[in-house]
Amino acid sequence: MRALILIDIQTGFDDPSWGRRNAPDAEVNAGRLLTHARTQNWEVIHIRHASRETGSPLSGEGLTFKAEVTPLAGELIFEKSVNSAFIGTGLEAHLRQTGCTDLVICGLTTPHCVSTTARMAANLEFAVTLAHDACAAFESNADTSWADLPKMSAEEIHTSAVSHLHGEFASARSVSDIVNHG
């Protein structure tokens, strides 16, 4: 059985403190994938990041899911405060209980919560598909100051994160490919 896991697609990521981002259509693509998942009767699971950091954009109003991926009644929501959607939640138990072995993952941000969740899912022996164009990264997602390197662009950060996942932890595919070819 297949499940769609939408990670942290929240209004808190609209805060300018994150810096420039890539993939301006990521939420639209995630919404398209969500519509497809609902018509295919996939298990749909929404993940929300509730930050414990004072003043974080991912608290208060920033916890609101973006309009493109608003959960319907009956769709599961797991709340987390760390990068992995498996830590401190019932996600793994729910997937095992419902017989979901094939996961399609998308969300924000590619190198942090999406990557950590995809890696852990693969380590837990789930088959993982990463909907790469339904994910996005921000310039603030990489700190190159450790080696006095130039700042990476959001696109470079996203591409690097997807490239690290593809083949080892996940199969990176476009939303169109997933919708049109299963």
PDB file of C-alpha atoms in Angstrom:
ATOM      1  CA  MET A   1       0.000   0.000   0.000  1.00  0.00           C
ATOM      2  CA  ARG A   2       1.170   3.522  -0.808  1.00  0.00           C
ATOM      3  CA  ALA A   3       1.188   6.597   1.428  1.00  0.00           C
ATOM      4  CA  LEU A   4       1.779  10.251   0.643  1.00  0.00           C
ATOM      5  CA  ILE A   5       3.672  12.080   3.382  1.00  0.00           C
ATOM      6  CA  LEU A   6       3.539  15.870   3.118  1.00  0.00           C
ATOM      7  CA  ILE A   7       6.211  17.402   5.342  1.00  0.00           C
ATOM      8  CA  ASP A   8       5.954  20.845   6.938  1.00  0.00           C
ATOM      9  CA  ILE A   9       4.170  22.668   4.117  1.00  0.00           C
ATOM     10  CA  GLN A  10       3.300  25.502   6.472  1.00  0.00           C
ATOM     11  CA  THR A  11       2.828  29.257   6.283  1.00  0.00           C
ATOM     12  CA  GLY A  12       5.821  29.727   8.611  1.00  0.00           C
ATOM     13  CA  PHE A  13       8.034  29.097   5.599  1.00  0.00           C
ATOM     14  CA  ASP A  14       6.699  32.300   4.018  1.00  0.00           C
ATOM     15  CA  ASP A  15       8.706  34.277   6.588  1.00  0.00           C
ATOM     16  CA  PRO A  16      11.475  36.317   4.896  1.00  0.00           C
ATOM     17  CA  SER A  17      14.005  35.198   7.522  1.00  0.00           C
ATOM     18  CA  TRP A  18      14.549  31.971   5.557  1.00  0.00           C
ATOM     19  CA  GLY A  19      16.060  33.899   2.635  1.00  0.00           C
ATOM     20  CA  ARG A  20      15.643  33.147  -1.047  1.00  0.00           C
ATOM     21  CA  ARG A  21      14.179  29.834  -2.047  1.00  0.00           C
ATOM     22  CA  ASN A  22      14.027  27.684  -5.128  1.00  0.00           C
ATOM     23  CA  ALA A  23      11.005  25.895  -6.591  1.00  0.00           C
ATOM     24  CA  PRO A  24       8.285  28.553  -6.369  1.00  0.00           C
ATOM     25  CA  ASP A  25       5.772  25.951  -7.629  1.00  0.00           C
ATOM     26  CA  ALA A  26       6.579  23.348  -4.952  1.00  0.00           C
ATOM     27  CA  GLU A  27       3.320  23.886  -3.059  1.00  0.00           C
ATOM     28  CA  VAL A  28       1.252  23.788  -6.260  1.00  0.00           C
ATOM     29  CA  ASN A  29       2.990  20.550  -7.225  1.00  0.00           C
ATOM     30  CA  ALA A  30       2.412  19.132  -3.739  1.00  0.00           C
ATOM     31  CA  GLY A  31      -1.277  20.042  -4.057  1.00  0.00           C
ATOM     32  CA  ARG A  32      -1.456  18.273  -7.414  1.00  0.00           C
ATOM     33  CA  LEU A  33       0.170  15.201  -5.886  1.00  0.00           C
ATOM     34  CA  LEU A  34      -2.232  15.361  -2.933  1.00  0.00           C
ATOM     35  CA  THR A  35      -5.248  15.469  -5.269  1.00  0.00           C
ATOM     36  CA  HIS A  36      -3.870  12.435  -7.105  1.00  0.00           C
ATOM     37  CA  ALA A  37      -3.234  10.555  -3.859  1.00  0.00           C
ATOM     38  CA  ARG A  38      -6.787  11.190  -2.710  1.00  0.00           C
ATOM     39  CA  THR A  39      -8.272   9.905  -5.991  1.00  0.00           C
ATOM     40  CA  GLN A  40      -6.036   6.806  -5.797  1.00  0.00           C
ATOM     41  CA  ASN A  41      -7.044   6.140  -2.171  1.00  0.00           C
ATOM     42  CA  TRP A  42      -3.493   6.372  -0.885  1.00  0.00           C
ATOM     43  CA  GLU A  43      -2.982   6.896   2.802  1.00  0.00           C
ATOM     44  CA  VAL A  44      -2.480  10.663   3.219  1.00  0.00           C
ATOM     45  CA  ILE A  45      -0.379  11.899   6.124  1.00  0.00           C
ATOM     46  CA  HIS A  46       0.399  15.526   6.942  1.00  0.00           C
ATOM     47  CA  ILE A  47       3.425  16.407   9.061  1.00  0.00           C
ATOM     48  CA  ARG A  48       3.600  19.691  10.943  1.00  0.00           C
ATOM     49  CA  HIS A  49       6.768  21.132  12.470  1.00  0.00           C
ATOM     50  CA  ALA A  50       6.029  22.834  15.803  1.00  0.00           C
ATOM     51  CA  SER A  51       9.242  24.572  16.762  1.00  0.00           C
ATOM     52  CA  ARG A  52      10.252  24.853  20.410  1.00  0.00           C
ATOM     53  CA  GLU A  53      12.541  27.807  19.625  1.00  0.00           C
ATOM     54  CA  THR A  54      11.346  31.178  20.903  1.00  0.00           C
ATOM     55  CA  GLY A  55      10.273  33.405  18.019  1.00  0.00           C
ATOM     56  CA  SER A  56      10.503  30.691  15.376  1.00  0.00           C
ATOM     57  CA  PRO A  57       8.428  31.251  12.230  1.00  0.00           C
ATOM     58  CA  LEU A  58       7.272  27.624  12.713  1.00  0.00           C
ATOM     59  CA  SER A  59       5.176  28.447  15.762  1.00  0.00           C
ATOM     60  CA  GLY A  60       1.897  30.283  16.345  1.00  0.00           C
ATOM     61  CA  GLU A  61       0.344  31.274  13.020  1.00  0.00           C
ATOM     62  CA  GLY A  62       3.280  29.622  11.235  1.00  0.00           C
ATOM     63  CA  LEU A  63       1.847  26.217  12.113  1.00  0.00           C
ATOM     64  CA  THR A  64      -0.977  26.676   9.584  1.00  0.00           C
ATOM     65  CA  PHE A  65      -0.837  24.338   6.586  1.00  0.00           C
ATOM     66  CA  LYS A  66      -0.633  26.127   3.253  1.00  0.00           C
ATOM     67  CA  ALA A  67      -3.873  26.309   1.272  1.00  0.00           C
ATOM     68  CA  GLU A  68      -2.650  23.949  -1.474  1.00  0.00           C
ATOM     69  CA  VAL A  69      -2.322  21.073   0.989  1.00  0.00           C
ATOM     70  CA  THR A  70      -4.981  21.723   3.611  1.00  0.00           C
ATOM     71  CA  PRO A  71      -5.866  18.430   5.310  1.00  0.00           C
ATOM     72  CA  LEU A  72      -9.349  17.033   4.885  1.00  0.00           C
ATOM     73  CA  ALA A  73     -11.329  15.631   7.787  1.00  0.00           C
ATOM     74  CA  GLY A  74      -9.992  12.173   8.575  1.00  0.00           C
ATOM     75  CA  GLU A  75      -6.514  12.765   7.143  1.00  0.00           C
ATOM     76  CA  LEU A  76      -3.860  12.114   9.738  1.00  0.00           C
ATOM     77  CA  ILE A  77      -1.660  14.900  11.108  1.00  0.00           C
ATOM     78  CA  PHE A  78       1.511  14.160  13.044  1.00  0.00           C
ATOM     79  CA  GLU A  79       3.242  17.003  14.853  1.00  0.00           C
ATOM     80  CA  LYS A  80       6.987  16.973  15.434  1.00  0.00           C
ATOM     81  CA  SER A  81       9.634  19.309  16.803  1.00  0.00           C
ATOM     82  CA  VAL A  82      12.726  17.709  15.227  1.00  0.00           C
ATOM     83  CA  ASN A  83      13.738  17.042  11.611  1.00  0.00           C
ATOM     84  CA  SER A  84      12.541  13.439  11.277  1.00  0.00           C
ATOM     85  CA  ALA A  85       8.815  12.802  11.056  1.00  0.00           C
ATOM     86  CA  PHE A  86       9.513   9.430  12.700  1.00  0.00           C
ATOM     87  CA  ILE A  87      10.940  10.832  15.961  1.00  0.00           C
ATOM     88  CA  GLY A  88       8.407  11.468  18.718  1.00  0.00           C
ATOM     89  CA  THR A  89       5.405  10.627  16.529  1.00  0.00           C
ATOM     90  CA  GLY A  90       3.336   7.549  15.787  1.00  0.00           C
ATOM     91  CA  LEU A  91       4.219   7.664  12.076  1.00  0.00           C
ATOM     92  CA  GLU A  92       6.107   4.378  11.859  1.00  0.00           C
ATOM     93  CA  ALA A  93       3.527   2.493  13.920  1.00  0.00           C
ATOM     94  CA  HIS A  94       0.711   3.890  11.768  1.00  0.00           C
ATOM     95  CA  LEU A  95       2.445   2.932   8.517  1.00  0.00           C
ATOM     96  CA  ARG A  96       3.090  -0.590   9.782  1.00  0.00           C
ATOM     97  CA  GLN A  97      -0.482  -0.945  11.082  1.00  0.00           C
ATOM     98  CA  THR A  98      -2.004   0.163   7.762  1.00  0.00           C
ATOM     99  CA  GLY A  99       0.386  -1.941   5.680  1.00  0.00           C
ATOM    100  CA  CYS A 100       1.986   1.003   3.891  1.00  0.00           C
ATOM    101  CA  THR A 101       5.360  -0.035   2.503  1.00  0.00           C
ATOM    102  CA  ASP A 102       5.681   2.436  -0.386  1.00  0.00           C
ATOM    103  CA  LEU A 103       6.062   6.096   0.596  1.00  0.00           C
ATOM    104  CA  VAL A 104       5.899   9.200  -1.569  1.00  0.00           C
ATOM    105  CA  ILE A 105       7.486  12.112   0.275  1.00  0.00           C
ATOM    106  CA  CYS A 106       7.474  15.856  -0.424  1.00  0.00           C
ATOM    107  CA  GLY A 107       7.643  19.106   1.481  1.00  0.00           C
ATOM    108  CA  LEU A 108       9.856  21.681   3.130  1.00  0.00           C
ATOM    109  CA  THR A 109      12.763  21.872   3.379  1.00  0.00           C
ATOM    110  CA  THR A 110      14.582  19.501   1.061  1.00  0.00           C
ATOM    111  CA  PRO A 111      17.910  19.268   2.951  1.00  0.00           C
ATOM    112  CA  HIS A 112      16.439  19.212   6.444  1.00  0.00           C
ATOM    113  CA  CYS A 113      13.120  17.596   7.358  1.00  0.00           C
ATOM    114  CA  VAL A 114      12.448  16.043   3.947  1.00  0.00           C
ATOM    115  CA  SER A 115      15.931  14.526   3.720  1.00  0.00           C
ATOM    116  CA  THR A 116      15.999  13.336   7.327  1.00  0.00           C
ATOM    117  CA  THR A 117      12.572  11.705   7.019  1.00  0.00           C
ATOM    118  CA  ALA A 118      13.418  10.069   3.668  1.00  0.00           C
ATOM    119  CA  ARG A 119      16.707   8.691   5.008  1.00  0.00           C
ATOM    120  CA  MET A 120      15.058   7.298   8.115  1.00  0.00           C
ATOM    121  CA  ALA A 121      12.188   5.810   6.094  1.00  0.00           C
ATOM    122  CA  ALA A 122      14.686   3.984   3.878  1.00  0.00           C
ATOM    123  CA  ASN A 123      16.615   2.781   6.933  1.00  0.00           C
ATOM    124  CA  LEU A 124      13.323   1.436   8.296  1.00  0.00           C
ATOM    125  CA  GLU A 125      12.995  -0.495   5.002  1.00  0.00           C
ATOM    126  CA  PHE A 126      10.198   1.514   3.401  1.00  0.00           C
ATOM    127  CA  ALA A 127      10.405   2.086  -0.365  1.00  0.00           C
ATOM    128  CA  VAL A 128      10.745   5.855  -0.791  1.00  0.00           C
ATOM    129  CA  THR A 129       9.885   8.040  -3.761  1.00  0.00           C
ATOM    130  CA  LEU A 130      10.900  11.680  -3.434  1.00  0.00           C
ATOM    131  CA  ALA A 131       8.678  14.069  -5.385  1.00  0.00           C
ATOM    132  CA  HIS A 132      11.575  16.456  -5.992  1.00  0.00           C
ATOM    133  CA  ASP A 133       9.573  19.257  -7.601  1.00  0.00           C
ATOM    134  CA  ALA A 134       7.163  19.315  -4.662  1.00  0.00           C
ATOM    135  CA  CYS A 135      10.053  20.203  -2.346  1.00  0.00           C
ATOM    136  CA  ALA A 136      12.021  23.408  -1.838  1.00  0.00           C
ATOM    137  CA  ALA A 137      15.119  24.723  -0.112  1.00  0.00           C
ATOM    138  CA  PHE A 138      16.168  28.125   1.187  1.00  0.00           C
ATOM    139  CA  GLU A 139      19.540  29.864   1.127  1.00  0.00           C
ATOM    140  CA  SER A 140      19.570  29.647   4.923  1.00  0.00           C
ATOM    141  CA  ASN A 141      19.522  25.824   4.745  1.00  0.00           C
ATOM    142  CA  ALA A 142      23.301  25.591   4.233  1.00  0.00           C
ATOM    143  CA  ASP A 143      26.076  27.242   6.222  1.00  0.00           C
ATOM    144  CA  THR A 144      29.345  27.216   4.301  1.00  0.00           C
ATOM    145  CA  SER A 145      31.224  29.332   6.852  1.00  0.00           C
ATOM    146  CA  TRP A 146      32.978  26.254   8.248  1.00  0.00           C
ATOM    147  CA  ALA A 147      35.346  26.325   5.269  1.00  0.00           C
ATOM    148  CA  ASP A 148      35.086  29.957   4.217  1.00  0.00           C
ATOM    149  CA  LEU A 149      33.241  28.894   1.061  1.00  0.00           C
ATOM    150  CA  PRO A 150      30.896  31.026  -1.040  1.00  0.00           C
ATOM    151  CA  LYS A 151      27.246  30.944  -0.050  1.00  0.00           C
ATOM    152  CA  MET A 152      25.227  28.271  -1.873  1.00  0.00           C
ATOM    153  CA  SER A 153      22.077  29.206  -3.767  1.00  0.00           C
ATOM    154  CA  ALA A 154      18.763  27.654  -2.784  1.00  0.00           C
ATOM    155  CA  GLU A 155      18.786  25.724  -6.074  1.00  0.00           C
ATOM    156  CA  GLU A 156      22.268  24.337  -5.366  1.00  0.00           C
ATOM    157  CA  ILE A 157      21.203  23.285  -1.879  1.00  0.00           C
ATOM    158  CA  HIS A 158      18.050  21.591  -3.211  1.00  0.00           C
ATOM    159  CA  THR A 159      19.882  19.842  -6.053  1.00  0.00           C
ATOM    160  CA  SER A 160      22.577  18.623  -3.693  1.00  0.00           C
ATOM    161  CA  ALA A 161      20.042  17.288  -1.195  1.00  0.00           C
ATOM    162  CA  VAL A 162      18.033  15.461  -3.866  1.00  0.00           C
ATOM    163  CA  SER A 163      21.232  14.060  -5.385  1.00  0.00           C
ATOM    164  CA  HIS A 164      22.359  12.715  -2.011  1.00  0.00           C
ATOM    165  CA  LEU A 165      19.019  10.918  -1.565  1.00  0.00           C
ATOM    166  CA  HIS A 166      18.476   9.576  -5.088  1.00  0.00           C
ATOM    167  CA  GLY A 167      19.681   6.035  -5.596  1.00  0.00           C
ATOM    168  CA  GLU A 168      20.700   5.478  -1.987  1.00  0.00           C
ATOM    169  CA  PHE A 169      17.624   6.367   0.076  1.00  0.00           C
ATOM    170  CA  ALA A 170      14.958   7.223  -2.489  1.00  0.00           C
ATOM    171  CA  SER A 171      14.002   7.389  -6.114  1.00  0.00           C
ATOM    172  CA  ALA A 172      13.696  11.056  -7.118  1.00  0.00           C
ATOM    173  CA  ARG A 173      10.812  11.598  -9.526  1.00  0.00           C
ATOM    174  CA  SER A 174       8.741  14.547 -10.732  1.00  0.00           C
ATOM    175  CA  VAL A 175       5.133  14.938  -9.708  1.00  0.00           C
ATOM    176  CA  SER A 176       4.089  14.557 -13.372  1.00  0.00           C
ATOM    177  CA  ASP A 177       5.932  11.258 -13.602  1.00  0.00           C
ATOM    178  CA  ILE A 178       4.346   9.962 -10.390  1.00  0.00           C
ATOM    179  CA  VAL A 179       0.838  11.090 -11.415  1.00  0.00           C
ATOM    180  CA  ASN A 180       1.119   9.805 -14.986  1.00  0.00           C
ATOM    181  CA  HIS A 181       3.031   6.571 -14.417  1.00  0.00           C
ATOM    182  CA  GLY A 182       2.306   5.509 -10.859  1.00  0.00           C
TER     183      GLY A 182
END
